[in-house]
């Protein structure tokens, strides 16, 4: 212990001056914008802004779309993660790369791609519209699709990592006890990766909540149907800066809550 | 109830190729060093490791026969497997763990819990039903794992190193405990272990497994009296030689020869207990028929004995008292004369 403190002190004292300066600048780079947001918040009229119909509609739509996107991601993403973690098949790595591509793809590109697929004259959009009567572009459903497209990869890779690090012999044990594969999945596998499921779902939801590029490209910007919080913030910045700040503050609070909720995962138990 | 198994299976480069026959009532221990294929054998029997060849039947019913395309899935085999580290489900209570198999086989929650409670009672853990497995001691976890498996009344019970996860100090006690629980079980019982003491203390019959092959099988006393492999000889602590015998003279495969009183001719094993190996400074002039010169390669104090590894033709291990070592003035590298009486060379067919 004494040795540890001594070596730590030596590390501290020997840190180059330039490093400390640059690190400080780096930290300030993150802190100043947040500080600006907090200092410029019109606290007295904040509640008023919050109560305006436009803000409430954006908030309601954002919650609906992000929760729906997370639900879809859970239903489709968990099986996808399981497939990547447990099944070996040719082309797995290629398929895996394609499904997590939206994490690095500029969201606008994602939106364009969605339009080309599900748009009126898209790959399957025309068929969806004529035979099933489903119109995705510029509808709330479209906003949900756009958010799912961008956010689901976060769930997939988190759950896949959880499945890979899990001791699969628990599944073997369950099978020797007479559990079918389906029972094993529900009563052993999923409960054991519960922390990953929760973390993946929260990450996915936070990403969906903040989605901008794909949503505005694919679903447009119609108040009440496709105008989510980020879109409303961007729009309000010109017409009603105070509303933009209050909306931003709400999104910041949500992000902070997610970070605190997942701190054990990201920052270690300390 | 009997198990007839001819097992051919591959795990990477490792190949398991063995036959095993077990009948109800006997407790058989498969003993072998780490990596001998013990766990693979259990996984193969449980259906977790597919066979590449062979055939497994339990009470006449075929569980697996690749040639005929038969493979009963793990969950439908009447087999209970107690894993080495027990693998109690950490997200379920002790009671739910024991009830798991009953529920998986379609029993409703209430009767399953009642039945699980009875089993917990039987292993003396009725008060621990609500606890999480992580809070149990090793011995308690072992009993829960056993109850979880026995509650399903399997026809074949497999135990993978049941004592490995326990403290050395509590092993003897739990061995007695486990033996008692196993005695009340009617089906076929198979235990694998790398601990010879555990195998000898628990089993009616030993199967020695090394590198995926069965080297020897028999009652513990048969196996220890007539080792057929370096592994068993080392376990028992005897010198094992292999060679060709002709009229009591055995020409050893590794060089040198030994004279025995009697025994079969042909390919044989010869065992010499280290206690019966005598050492002399000068060439002894007496009755021992086997006298040769060697060099003390190593001396190890073990309890109240010194084990002297001697290199020569043949190389052999002698066990002498520390006083004898002092009187001989024996040290590493010294040359000594080695004597073994012909009556102490135990010969049997290979």
Coordinates of C-alpha atoms in Angstrom, one line a residue:
Chain A
X1 CA 0.0 0.0 0.0
X2 CA 2.8 2.4 1.0
X3 CA 4.6 1.4 -2.2
X4 CA 1.5 2.2 -4.2
X5 CA 1.1 5.7 -2.8
X6 CA 4.8 6.4 -3.2
X7 CA 4.7 5.4 -6.9
X8 CA 1.5 7.3 -7.4
X9 CA 3.0 10.5 -5.9
X10 CA 6.1 10.1 -8.1
X11 CA 3.9 9.7 -11.2
X12 CA 2.0 12.9 -10.2
X13 CA 5.1 15.0 -9.7
X14 CA 6.7 13.8 -12.9
X15 CA 3.7 14.6 -15.1
X16 CA 5.0 17.0 -17.8
X17 CA 3.7 20.5 -17.6
X18 CA 2.6 20.6 -21.2
X19 CA 0.4 17.4 -20.6
X20 CA -1.3 19.0 -17.7
X21 CA -2.1 22.2 -19.7
X22 CA -3.5 20.2 -22.6
X23 CA -5.5 17.9 -20.4
X24 CA -6.9 21.0 -18.7
X25 CA -7.8 22.5 -22.0
X26 CA -9.4 19.2 -23.0
X27 CA -11.6 19.2 -19.9
X28 CA -12.6 22.8 -20.3
X29 CA -13.6 22.0 -23.9
X30 CA -16.3 19.8 -22.5
X31 CA -17.2 21.8 -19.4
X32 CA -17.6 25.3 -21.0
X33 CA -20.4 24.4 -23.4
X34 CA -22.4 22.7 -20.6
X35 CA -21.7 25.7 -18.4
X36 CA -22.9 28.0 -21.1
X37 CA -26.1 26.0 -21.4
X38 CA -26.7 26.1 -17.7
X39 CA -25.9 29.9 -17.3
X40 CA -28.0 31.0 -20.3
X41 CA -31.0 29.0 -19.2
X42 CA -33.9 31.4 -18.6
X43 CA -34.8 29.7 -15.3
X44 CA -37.7 32.1 -14.5
X45 CA -39.5 31.4 -17.8
X46 CA -38.3 27.8 -18.1
X47 CA -41.5 26.3 -16.8
X48 CA -43.5 28.5 -19.2
X49 CA -41.4 27.3 -22.1
X50 CA -41.8 23.8 -20.9
X51 CA -45.6 24.2 -20.9
X52 CA -45.9 25.4 -24.5
X53 CA -47.8 23.2 -26.8
X54 CA -44.9 22.9 -29.2
X55 CA -42.4 21.8 -26.6
X56 CA -44.8 19.3 -25.1
X57 CA -45.7 17.8 -28.5
X58 CA -42.0 17.4 -29.3
X59 CA -41.4 15.8 -25.9
X60 CA -44.3 13.4 -26.2
X61 CA -43.3 12.4 -29.7
X62 CA -39.7 11.9 -28.7
X63 CA -40.7 9.6 -25.8
X64 CA -43.1 7.6 -28.0
X65 CA -40.6 7.2 -30.8
X66 CA -37.6 6.4 -28.7
X67 CA -39.4 3.9 -26.5
X68 CA -40.9 2.3 -29.6
X69 CA -37.6 2.2 -31.3
X70 CA -36.1 0.5 -28.2
X71 CA -38.9 -2.0 -28.1
X72 CA -38.3 -2.9 -31.8
X73 CA -34.6 -3.1 -31.1
X74 CA -35.1 -5.5 -28.3
X75 CA -37.4 -7.8 -30.3
X76 CA -35.1 -7.9 -33.3
X77 CA -31.7 -7.0 -31.8
X78 CA -31.6 -9.6 -29.1
X79 CA -32.1 -12.5 -31.5
X80 CA -29.5 -10.8 -33.8
X81 CA -27.0 -10.6 -30.9
X82 CA -27.7 -14.2 -30.0
X83 CA -27.1 -15.3 -33.6
X84 CA -23.8 -13.4 -33.8
X85 CA -22.6 -14.7 -30.4
X86 CA -23.7 -18.4 -30.7
X87 CA -24.0 -19.4 -34.3
X88 CA -21.2 -20.0 -36.7
X89 CA -22.1 -19.5 -40.3
X90 CA -20.4 -18.3 -43.4
X91 CA -20.6 -14.6 -43.8
X92 CA -21.2 -13.9 -40.1
X93 CA -18.6 -11.3 -39.8
X94 CA -19.8 -9.5 -42.9
X95 CA -23.4 -9.5 -41.8
X96 CA -22.3 -8.4 -38.3
X97 CA -20.3 -5.5 -39.8
X98 CA -23.4 -4.5 -41.9
X99 CA -25.7 -4.4 -38.9
X100 CA -23.4 -2.3 -36.8
X101 CA -22.6 0.0 -39.7
X102 CA -25.2 2.6 -38.7
X103 CA -23.0 3.3 -35.6
X104 CA -20.3 4.9 -37.8
X105 CA -22.5 5.9 -40.8
X106 CA -23.4 9.6 -40.9
X107 CA -27.1 9.5 -39.9
X108 CA -28.0 11.6 -42.9
X109 CA -26.7 8.8 -45.2
X110 CA -28.8 6.4 -43.1
X111 CA -31.8 8.6 -43.8
X112 CA -31.2 8.7 -47.5
X113 CA -30.7 4.9 -47.5
X114 CA -34.0 4.4 -45.7
X115 CA -35.8 6.7 -48.2
X116 CA -34.4 4.6 -51.1
X117 CA -35.6 1.4 -49.4
X118 CA -38.9 2.4 -47.8
X119 CA -39.7 5.6 -49.7
X120 CA -42.6 5.8 -52.1
X121 CA -40.5 4.7 -55.0
X122 CA -38.1 2.7 -52.8
X123 CA -37.0 -0.9 -53.0
X124 CA -39.9 -2.2 -50.8
X125 CA -41.7 1.1 -50.0
X126 CA -43.9 0.9 -53.1
X127 CA -44.9 -2.6 -52.3
X128 CA -45.6 -1.6 -48.6
X129 CA -47.8 1.2 -49.8
X130 CA -49.8 -0.6 -52.5
X131 CA -50.3 -4.0 -50.9
X132 CA -50.3 -3.2 -47.2
X133 CA -51.2 0.5 -47.2
X134 CA -48.2 1.3 -45.0
X135 CA -46.6 4.7 -45.6
X136 CA -43.4 5.2 -43.7
X137 CA -41.7 8.3 -45.0
X138 CA -42.8 11.5 -43.2
X139 CA -44.9 9.7 -40.6
X140 CA -44.4 8.9 -36.9
X141 CA -43.8 5.3 -37.9
X142 CA -41.0 6.6 -40.2
X143 CA -39.4 8.5 -37.3
X144 CA -39.5 5.3 -35.2
X145 CA -37.9 3.4 -38.1
X146 CA -35.2 6.0 -38.5
X147 CA -34.4 6.0 -34.8
X148 CA -34.4 2.2 -34.7
X149 CA -32.0 2.0 -37.7
X150 CA -29.5 4.3 -36.0
X151 CA -29.9 3.1 -32.4
X152 CA -30.3 -0.7 -32.6
X153 CA -26.6 -1.5 -33.3
X154 CA -25.8 -0.2 -29.7
X155 CA -28.1 -2.8 -28.3
X156 CA -26.8 -5.5 -30.6
X157 CA -23.2 -5.1 -29.7
X158 CA -23.8 -4.6 -26.0
X159 CA -25.9 -7.8 -25.7
X160 CA -23.6 -9.7 -28.0
X161 CA -20.7 -8.9 -25.7
X162 CA -22.7 -10.0 -22.7
X163 CA -23.6 -13.3 -24.4
X164 CA -20.0 -13.9 -25.4
X165 CA -18.6 -13.3 -21.9
X166 CA -21.3 -15.4 -20.2
X167 CA -20.3 -18.9 -19.0
X168 CA -22.2 -21.1 -21.5
X169 CA -21.9 -24.1 -19.2
X170 CA -24.9 -22.7 -17.3
X171 CA -26.9 -23.4 -20.5
X172 CA -25.4 -26.9 -20.6
X173 CA -26.4 -27.4 -17.0
X174 CA -30.0 -26.3 -17.8
X175 CA -30.2 -28.7 -20.7
X176 CA -29.0 -31.6 -18.6
X177 CA -31.8 -30.7 -16.3
X178 CA -34.3 -31.2 -19.1
X179 CA -34.8 -27.6 -20.3
X180 CA -35.5 -27.2 -24.0
X181 CA -33.5 -24.6 -25.9
X182 CA -36.4 -22.1 -25.6
X183 CA -36.6 -22.6 -21.8
X184 CA -32.8 -22.3 -21.5
X185 CA -33.0 -19.0 -23.4
X186 CA -35.8 -17.5 -21.2
X187 CA -34.9 -18.9 -17.9
X188 CA -31.1 -19.0 -18.0
X189 CA -29.5 -17.1 -20.8
X190 CA -31.5 -13.9 -20.8
X191 CA -31.5 -13.6 -17.0
X192 CA -27.8 -14.1 -16.9
X193 CA -27.1 -11.3 -19.4
X194 CA -29.7 -9.0 -17.8
X195 CA -27.1 -6.3 -17.0
X196 CA -26.1 -6.3 -20.7
X197 CA -29.7 -6.2 -21.8
X198 CA -30.4 -3.2 -19.6
X199 CA -27.3 -1.4 -20.6
X200 CA -27.9 -2.1 -24.2
X201 CA -31.5 -1.0 -24.0
X202 CA -30.6 2.2 -22.2
X203 CA -27.8 3.1 -24.7
X204 CA -30.2 2.3 -27.5
X205 CA -32.9 4.5 -26.1
X206 CA -30.5 7.4 -25.4
X207 CA -29.2 7.2 -29.0
X208 CA -32.8 7.1 -30.3
X209 CA -33.8 10.0 -28.2
X210 CA -31.0 12.1 -29.6
X211 CA -31.4 11.0 -33.2
X212 CA -31.5 13.9 -35.7
X213 CA -30.0 13.3 -39.1
X214 CA -31.7 10.1 -40.2
X215 CA -35.0 11.2 -38.7
X216 CA -35.2 14.6 -40.5
X217 CA -34.1 13.0 -43.8
X218 CA -36.5 10.1 -43.8
X219 CA -39.4 11.3 -41.7
X220 CA -39.2 15.0 -42.2
X221 CA -39.9 17.7 -39.7
X222 CA -43.7 17.9 -39.0
X223 CA -44.7 19.2 -35.6
X224 CA -46.7 16.6 -33.8
X225 CA -45.9 13.7 -36.2
X226 CA -42.2 13.6 -36.9
X227 CA -40.7 16.6 -35.1
X228 CA -38.8 15.0 -32.2
X229 CA -36.9 17.0 -29.5
X230 CA -33.6 17.3 -31.4
X231 CA -35.5 18.6 -34.4
X232 CA -37.5 21.0 -32.3
X233 CA -34.3 22.3 -30.7
X234 CA -32.7 23.0 -34.0
X235 CA -35.8 24.7 -35.3
X236 CA -36.4 26.7 -32.2
X237 CA -32.9 28.0 -32.1
X238 CA -33.9 30.6 -34.8
X239 CA -37.4 31.4 -33.8
X240 CA -37.4 31.0 -30.0
X241 CA -33.9 30.6 -28.5
X242 CA -35.2 30.3 -24.9
X243 CA -37.3 27.2 -25.9
X244 CA -34.2 25.7 -27.6
X245 CA -32.2 26.1 -24.5
X246 CA -34.9 24.6 -22.2
X247 CA -35.3 21.6 -24.6
X248 CA -31.5 21.2 -24.7
X249 CA -31.5 21.2 -20.9
X250 CA -34.0 18.4 -20.8
X251 CA -32.0 16.3 -23.2
X252 CA -28.9 17.1 -21.2
X253 CA -30.6 15.9 -18.0
X254 CA -31.7 12.7 -19.6
X255 CA -28.1 12.0 -20.9
X256 CA -26.7 12.7 -17.5
X257 CA -29.2 10.4 -15.9
X258 CA -28.2 7.6 -18.3
X259 CA -24.5 8.2 -17.6
X260 CA -25.1 8.1 -13.8
X261 CA -27.3 5.0 -14.2
X262 CA -24.6 3.2 -16.1
X263 CA -21.6 4.5 -14.2
X264 CA -20.8 1.2 -12.7
X265 CA -20.5 -0.2 -16.2
X266 CA -18.5 2.5 -17.7
X267 CA -16.5 4.0 -14.9
X268 CA -15.9 0.8 -12.9
X269 CA -17.2 0.1 -9.4
X270 CA -15.1 3.0 -7.9
Chain B
X1 CA -30.0 -50.7 -15.1
X2 CA -26.9 -50.6 -17.2
X3 CA -24.9 -48.3 -19.4
X4 CA -23.1 -49.6 -22.4
X5 CA -20.9 -47.0 -24.1
X6 CA -18.5 -47.2 -26.9
X7 CA -17.3 -43.6 -27.4
X8 CA -15.5 -42.0 -30.2
X9 CA -15.4 -38.2 -30.0
X10 CA -13.1 -35.4 -31.0
X11 CA -12.4 -32.0 -29.4
X12 CA -10.0 -30.1 -31.6
X13 CA -6.9 -32.3 -31.8
X14 CA -7.9 -34.4 -28.9
X15 CA -9.5 -37.8 -29.5
X16 CA -11.5 -39.8 -27.0
X17 CA -11.7 -43.5 -27.8
X18 CA -13.0 -45.7 -25.1
X19 CA -15.4 -48.3 -24.0
X20 CA -17.3 -48.3 -20.7
X21 CA -19.8 -50.6 -19.2
X22 CA -21.6 -49.8 -15.9
X23 CA -24.3 -51.5 -14.0
X24 CA -26.7 -50.3 -11.4
X25 CA -25.5 -50.2 -7.9
X26 CA -21.8 -49.9 -8.6
X27 CA -20.0 -46.6 -8.3
X28 CA -17.3 -46.3 -10.9
X29 CA -14.6 -43.7 -10.8
X30 CA -12.8 -42.6 -14.0
X31 CA -9.4 -41.5 -12.8
X32 CA -6.9 -39.7 -14.9
X33 CA -4.6 -36.7 -15.1
X34 CA -5.9 -33.4 -16.2
X35 CA -6.5 -33.4 -20.0
X36 CA -7.1 -37.2 -20.0
X37 CA -10.6 -36.7 -21.5
X38 CA -12.6 -37.1 -18.3
X39 CA -14.9 -34.1 -18.7
X40 CA -15.2 -34.9 -22.4
X41 CA -16.5 -38.4 -21.5
X42 CA -19.2 -36.9 -19.3
X43 CA -20.1 -34.3 -21.9
X44 CA -20.4 -37.0 -24.5
X45 CA -22.6 -39.2 -22.3
X46 CA -24.8 -36.2 -21.5
X47 CA -25.1 -35.4 -25.2
X48 CA -23.3 -32.1 -24.9
X49 CA -20.4 -33.4 -27.1
X50 CA -21.6 -35.2 -30.2
X51 CA -20.0 -38.6 -30.9
X52 CA -18.2 -39.2 -34.2
X53 CA -18.6 -42.9 -33.7
X54 CA -19.6 -45.6 -31.3
X55 CA -22.8 -46.2 -29.5
X56 CA -24.3 -45.4 -26.2
X57 CA -27.2 -47.4 -24.7
X58 CA -28.8 -47.0 -21.3
X59 CA -31.1 -49.8 -20.2
X60 CA -31.2 -51.0 -23.7
X61 CA -32.4 -47.8 -25.2
X62 CA -30.1 -46.2 -27.7
X63 CA -29.1 -42.7 -26.7
X64 CA -26.7 -42.1 -29.5
X65 CA -25.5 -44.0 -32.5
X66 CA -24.0 -41.8 -35.2
X67 CA -23.9 -44.7 -37.7
X68 CA -27.7 -45.0 -37.5
X69 CA -28.2 -41.3 -37.2
X70 CA -29.6 -41.6 -33.7
X71 CA -29.0 -38.8 -31.2
X72 CA -31.3 -38.2 -28.3
X73 CA -30.9 -34.5 -27.3
X74 CA -29.4 -33.7 -23.9
X75 CA -32.7 -32.5 -22.4
X76 CA -34.4 -35.8 -23.2
X77 CA -31.7 -38.0 -21.7
X78 CA -32.5 -39.5 -18.3
X79 CA -29.1 -38.3 -17.1
X80 CA -28.1 -36.1 -14.2
X81 CA -24.7 -34.3 -14.4
X82 CA -23.2 -32.6 -11.4
X83 CA -20.7 -30.1 -12.8
X84 CA -17.3 -29.6 -11.3
X85 CA -18.1 -26.1 -10.0
X86 CA -21.8 -27.1 -9.5
X87 CA -23.1 -24.3 -11.8
X88 CA -26.0 -23.3 -9.6
X89 CA -28.0 -20.6 -11.4
X90 CA -26.9 -17.4 -9.7
X91 CA -30.1 -15.5 -10.5
X92 CA -32.4 -18.2 -8.8
X93 CA -32.8 -19.0 -5.2
X94 CA -31.6 -22.3 -3.8
X95 CA -35.1 -23.7 -3.9
X96 CA -35.7 -22.5 -7.4
X97 CA -32.4 -24.1 -8.5
X98 CA -33.6 -27.5 -7.2
X99 CA -37.1 -27.0 -8.7
X100 CA -35.6 -25.9 -12.1
X101 CA -35.5 -29.4 -13.6
X102 CA -38.9 -30.3 -12.4
X103 CA -40.4 -27.1 -13.8
X104 CA -38.5 -27.6 -17.1
X105 CA -40.1 -31.0 -17.3
X106 CA -43.5 -29.5 -17.1
X107 CA -44.4 -29.6 -13.4
X108 CA -46.4 -26.7 -12.1
X109 CA -44.7 -24.2 -9.8
X110 CA -46.3 -25.2 -6.5
X111 CA -45.8 -29.0 -6.6
X112 CA -42.3 -28.4 -8.1
X113 CA -41.4 -26.2 -5.2
X114 CA -42.8 -28.7 -2.7
X115 CA -40.8 -31.5 -4.2
X116 CA -37.7 -29.3 -4.3
X117 CA -38.3 -28.5 -0.6
X118 CA -38.3 -32.2 0.2
X119 CA -35.0 -32.7 -1.6
X120 CA -33.4 -29.8 0.2
X121 CA -34.6 -31.4 3.5
X122 CA -33.0 -34.6 2.5
X123 CA -29.6 -33.0 2.0
X124 CA -30.0 -31.1 5.2
X125 CA -30.6 -27.6 3.7
X126 CA -34.3 -27.0 4.2
X127 CA -33.5 -23.7 6.0
X128 CA -31.5 -22.3 3.1
X129 CA -34.2 -22.4 0.3
X130 CA -34.5 -18.7 0.0
X131 CA -30.8 -18.0 -0.2
X132 CA -28.9 -17.2 -3.3
X133 CA -26.3 -19.8 -4.4
X134 CA -23.5 -17.2 -4.1
X135 CA -24.0 -17.1 -0.3
X136 CA -23.6 -20.8 0.2
X137 CA -20.4 -22.6 1.3
X138 CA -18.8 -25.0 -1.1
X139 CA -20.2 -28.0 0.7
X140 CA -23.7 -26.6 0.7
X141 CA -23.4 -25.7 -3.0
X142 CA -22.4 -29.3 -3.7
X143 CA -25.4 -30.7 -1.8
X144 CA -27.8 -28.3 -3.7
X145 CA -26.3 -29.4 -7.0
X146 CA -26.8 -33.0 -6.0
X147 CA -30.4 -32.4 -4.9
X148 CA -31.1 -30.5 -8.1
X149 CA -30.0 -33.5 -10.1
X150 CA -31.4 -36.3 -7.9
X151 CA -34.8 -34.6 -7.8
X152 CA -35.2 -35.6 -11.5
X153 CA -34.6 -39.3 -10.6
X154 CA -32.1 -39.9 -13.4
X155 CA -31.2 -43.3 -14.6
X156 CA -27.5 -42.3 -14.9
X157 CA -25.8 -40.0 -12.5
X158 CA -22.6 -38.3 -13.6
X159 CA -20.3 -36.4 -11.2
X160 CA -17.4 -34.3 -12.5
X161 CA -14.7 -33.8 -9.9
X162 CA -17.3 -33.4 -7.1
X163 CA -14.6 -32.5 -4.5
X164 CA -12.4 -30.2 -6.6
X165 CA -14.2 -27.0 -5.5
X166 CA -14.0 -27.8 -1.8
X167 CA -11.3 -26.9 0.7
X168 CA -8.8 -29.6 1.3
X169 CA -9.6 -29.5 5.0
X170 CA -13.3 -30.3 4.6
X171 CA -13.0 -32.8 1.8
X172 CA -12.8 -35.9 4.0
X173 CA -16.0 -34.9 5.7
X174 CA -17.9 -34.1 2.5
X175 CA -16.6 -37.3 0.9
X176 CA -18.4 -39.3 3.6
X177 CA -21.4 -37.1 3.1
X178 CA -21.5 -37.5 -0.6
X179 CA -20.9 -41.3 -0.4
X180 CA -23.9 -41.5 1.9
X181 CA -26.2 -39.5 -0.5
X182 CA -24.9 -41.6 -3.4
X183 CA -25.7 -44.8 -1.7
X184 CA -29.4 -44.1 -1.6
X185 CA -29.4 -43.6 -5.3
X186 CA -30.6 -46.6 -7.3
X187 CA -29.3 -45.8 -10.8
X188 CA -25.9 -46.0 -12.5
X189 CA -23.3 -43.8 -11.0
X190 CA -20.1 -42.5 -12.6
X191 CA -17.6 -40.2 -11.1
X192 CA -14.6 -38.7 -12.7
X193 CA -11.7 -37.3 -10.8
X194 CA -8.0 -36.6 -11.0
X195 CA -7.6 -37.2 -7.2
X196 CA -6.6 -40.9 -6.6
X197 CA -7.6 -40.6 -2.9
X198 CA -11.1 -39.5 -3.8
X199 CA -11.4 -42.3 -6.4
X200 CA -10.2 -45.0 -4.1
X201 CA -12.3 -43.8 -1.2
X202 CA -15.5 -43.5 -3.2
X203 CA -15.5 -46.1 -6.0
X204 CA -16.1 -49.8 -6.2
X205 CA -14.3 -49.9 -9.6
X206 CA -11.7 -47.7 -11.1
X207 CA -11.2 -46.9 -14.8
X208 CA -7.8 -45.3 -15.6
X209 CA -8.0 -42.9 -18.4
X210 CA -5.1 -41.3 -20.1
X211 CA -4.9 -39.3 -23.3
X212 CA -8.4 -40.4 -24.3
X213 CA -7.8 -44.1 -23.8
X214 CA -8.6 -46.6 -21.0
X215 CA -5.3 -48.0 -19.7
X216 CA -6.7 -50.1 -17.0
X217 CA -9.9 -51.0 -15.1
X218 CA -10.6 -53.0 -12.0
X219 CA -11.2 -52.7 -8.3
X220 CA -9.1 -50.2 -6.4
X221 CA -6.9 -53.0 -5.0
X222 CA -6.5 -54.7 -8.3
X223 CA -5.4 -51.5 -9.9
X224 CA -3.0 -50.5 -7.2
X225 CA -1.5 -53.9 -6.9
X226 CA -1.0 -54.4 -10.6
X227 CA -0.4 -51.0 -12.2
X228 CA -0.3 -51.0 -15.9
X229 CA 0.8 -47.5 -16.6
X230 CA 3.4 -45.0 -15.4
X231 CA 0.5 -42.8 -14.2
X232 CA -0.9 -45.4 -11.8
X233 CA 2.6 -46.6 -10.7
X234 CA 3.4 -43.0 -9.8
X235 CA 0.1 -42.6 -8.0
X236 CA 0.8 -45.7 -5.9
X237 CA 4.4 -44.8 -5.6
X238 CA 5.9 -48.0 -7.0
X239 CA 8.6 -48.8 -9.6
X240 CA 6.9 -50.1 -12.7
X241 CA 8.9 -51.9 -15.4
X242 CA 7.9 -53.5 -18.7
X243 CA 9.9 -56.2 -20.4
X244 CA 10.0 -59.8 -21.7
X245 CA 10.2 -62.6 -19.2
X246 CA 11.7 -66.0 -19.8
X247 CA 12.3 -68.4 -16.9
X248 CA 12.2 -65.7 -14.3
X249 CA 14.6 -63.4 -16.1
X250 CA 13.0 -60.3 -17.3
X251 CA 14.8 -58.3 -20.0
X252 CA 13.5 -54.7 -19.5
X253 CA 12.4 -52.5 -22.4
X254 CA 14.3 -49.6 -21.0
X255 CA 17.6 -51.5 -20.6
X256 CA 18.9 -53.8 -17.8
X257 CA 17.2 -56.9 -16.4
X258 CA 15.6 -58.2 -13.3
X259 CA 15.3 -61.6 -11.8
X260 CA 12.1 -62.7 -10.3
X261 CA 11.2 -65.9 -8.5
X262 CA 8.2 -66.9 -10.6
X263 CA 5.7 -65.5 -13.0
X264 CA 4.5 -65.8 -16.5
X265 CA 6.7 -65.7 -19.5
X266 CA 6.4 -63.3 -22.4
X267 CA 5.4 -59.6 -22.3
X268 CA 5.1 -58.6 -18.6
X269 CA 4.9 -55.8 -16.1
X270 CA 7.2 -56.0 -13.1
X271 CA 6.6 -53.9 -9.9
X272 CA 9.2 -53.2 -7.2
X273 CA 8.2 -51.3 -4.1
X274 CA 10.8 -48.6 -3.2
X275 CA 10.9 -49.9 0.4
X276 CA 12.3 -53.2 -0.8
X277 CA 15.2 -51.6 -2.7
X278 CA 18.4 -51.8 -0.6
X279 CA 21.5 -49.5 -1.1
X280 CA 25.2 -50.3 -0.4
X281 CA 28.5 -48.3 -0.6
X282 CA 30.3 -51.4 -1.9
X283 CA 29.2 -54.3 -3.9
X284 CA 27.2 -56.4 -1.4
X285 CA 28.1 -60.0 -1.0
X286 CA 24.8 -61.7 -0.2
X287 CA 21.7 -63.4 -1.3
X288 CA 19.9 -60.7 -3.4
X289 CA 19.7 -61.9 -7.0
X290 CA 19.5 -58.4 -8.5
X291 CA 22.6 -56.3 -7.9
X292 CA 23.6 -53.4 -10.1
X293 CA 25.4 -50.1 -9.8
X294 CA 23.7 -46.8 -10.1
X295 CA 24.0 -43.1 -9.3
X296 CA 21.9 -41.1 -6.9
X297 CA 20.2 -38.6 -9.1
X298 CA 18.0 -37.0 -6.5
X299 CA 17.1 -37.3 -2.8
X300 CA 13.8 -36.1 -1.4
X301 CA 12.7 -36.2 2.2
X302 CA 9.1 -37.4 2.3
X303 CA 7.7 -37.7 5.8
X304 CA 10.1 -40.0 7.8
X305 CA 11.5 -41.4 4.6
X306 CA 14.0 -40.4 2.0
X307 CA 13.1 -41.2 -1.6
X308 CA 16.3 -41.7 -3.6
X309 CA 16.0 -41.6 -7.4
X310 CA 18.7 -43.8 -8.9
X311 CA 19.8 -43.7 -12.5
X312 CA 21.3 -46.9 -13.9
X313 CA 20.2 -50.0 -15.8
X314 CA 17.5 -50.0 -14.8
X315 CA 16.7 -46.7 -13.1
X316 CA 14.7 -47.2 -9.9
X317 CA 13.5 -45.3 -6.8
X318 CA 14.5 -46.5 -3.4
X319 CA 12.9 -45.5 -0.1
X320 CA 15.3 -45.5 2.9
X321 CA 15.4 -43.9 6.3
X322 CA 17.3 -40.6 6.9
X323 CA 19.6 -42.5 9.3
X324 CA 20.5 -44.9 6.5
X325 CA 21.3 -42.0 4.2
X326 CA 23.6 -40.5 6.9
X327 CA 25.4 -43.7 7.6
X328 CA 25.9 -44.3 3.9
X329 CA 27.1 -40.7 3.5
X330 CA 24.9 -40.7 0.4
X331 CA 24.6 -37.4 -1.6
X332 CA 23.4 -36.4 -5.0
X333 CA 25.7 -37.8 -7.7
X334 CA 27.2 -40.5 -5.6
X335 CA 27.6 -44.0 -7.0
X336 CA 25.9 -46.8 -5.0
X337 CA 25.1 -50.4 -5.3
X338 CA 21.5 -51.3 -5.6
X339 CA 20.1 -54.6 -4.5
X340 CA 16.6 -56.1 -4.9
X341 CA 15.6 -59.6 -3.8
X342 CA 14.0 -61.7 -6.5
X343 CA 11.1 -62.3 -4.1
X344 CA 10.3 -58.6 -4.1
X345 CA 9.8 -58.4 -7.9
X346 CA 6.1 -58.8 -8.6
X347 CA 5.5 -60.0 -12.2
X348 CA 2.2 -60.1 -14.1
X349 CA 1.3 -60.3 -17.8
X350 CA 1.1 -57.1 -19.8

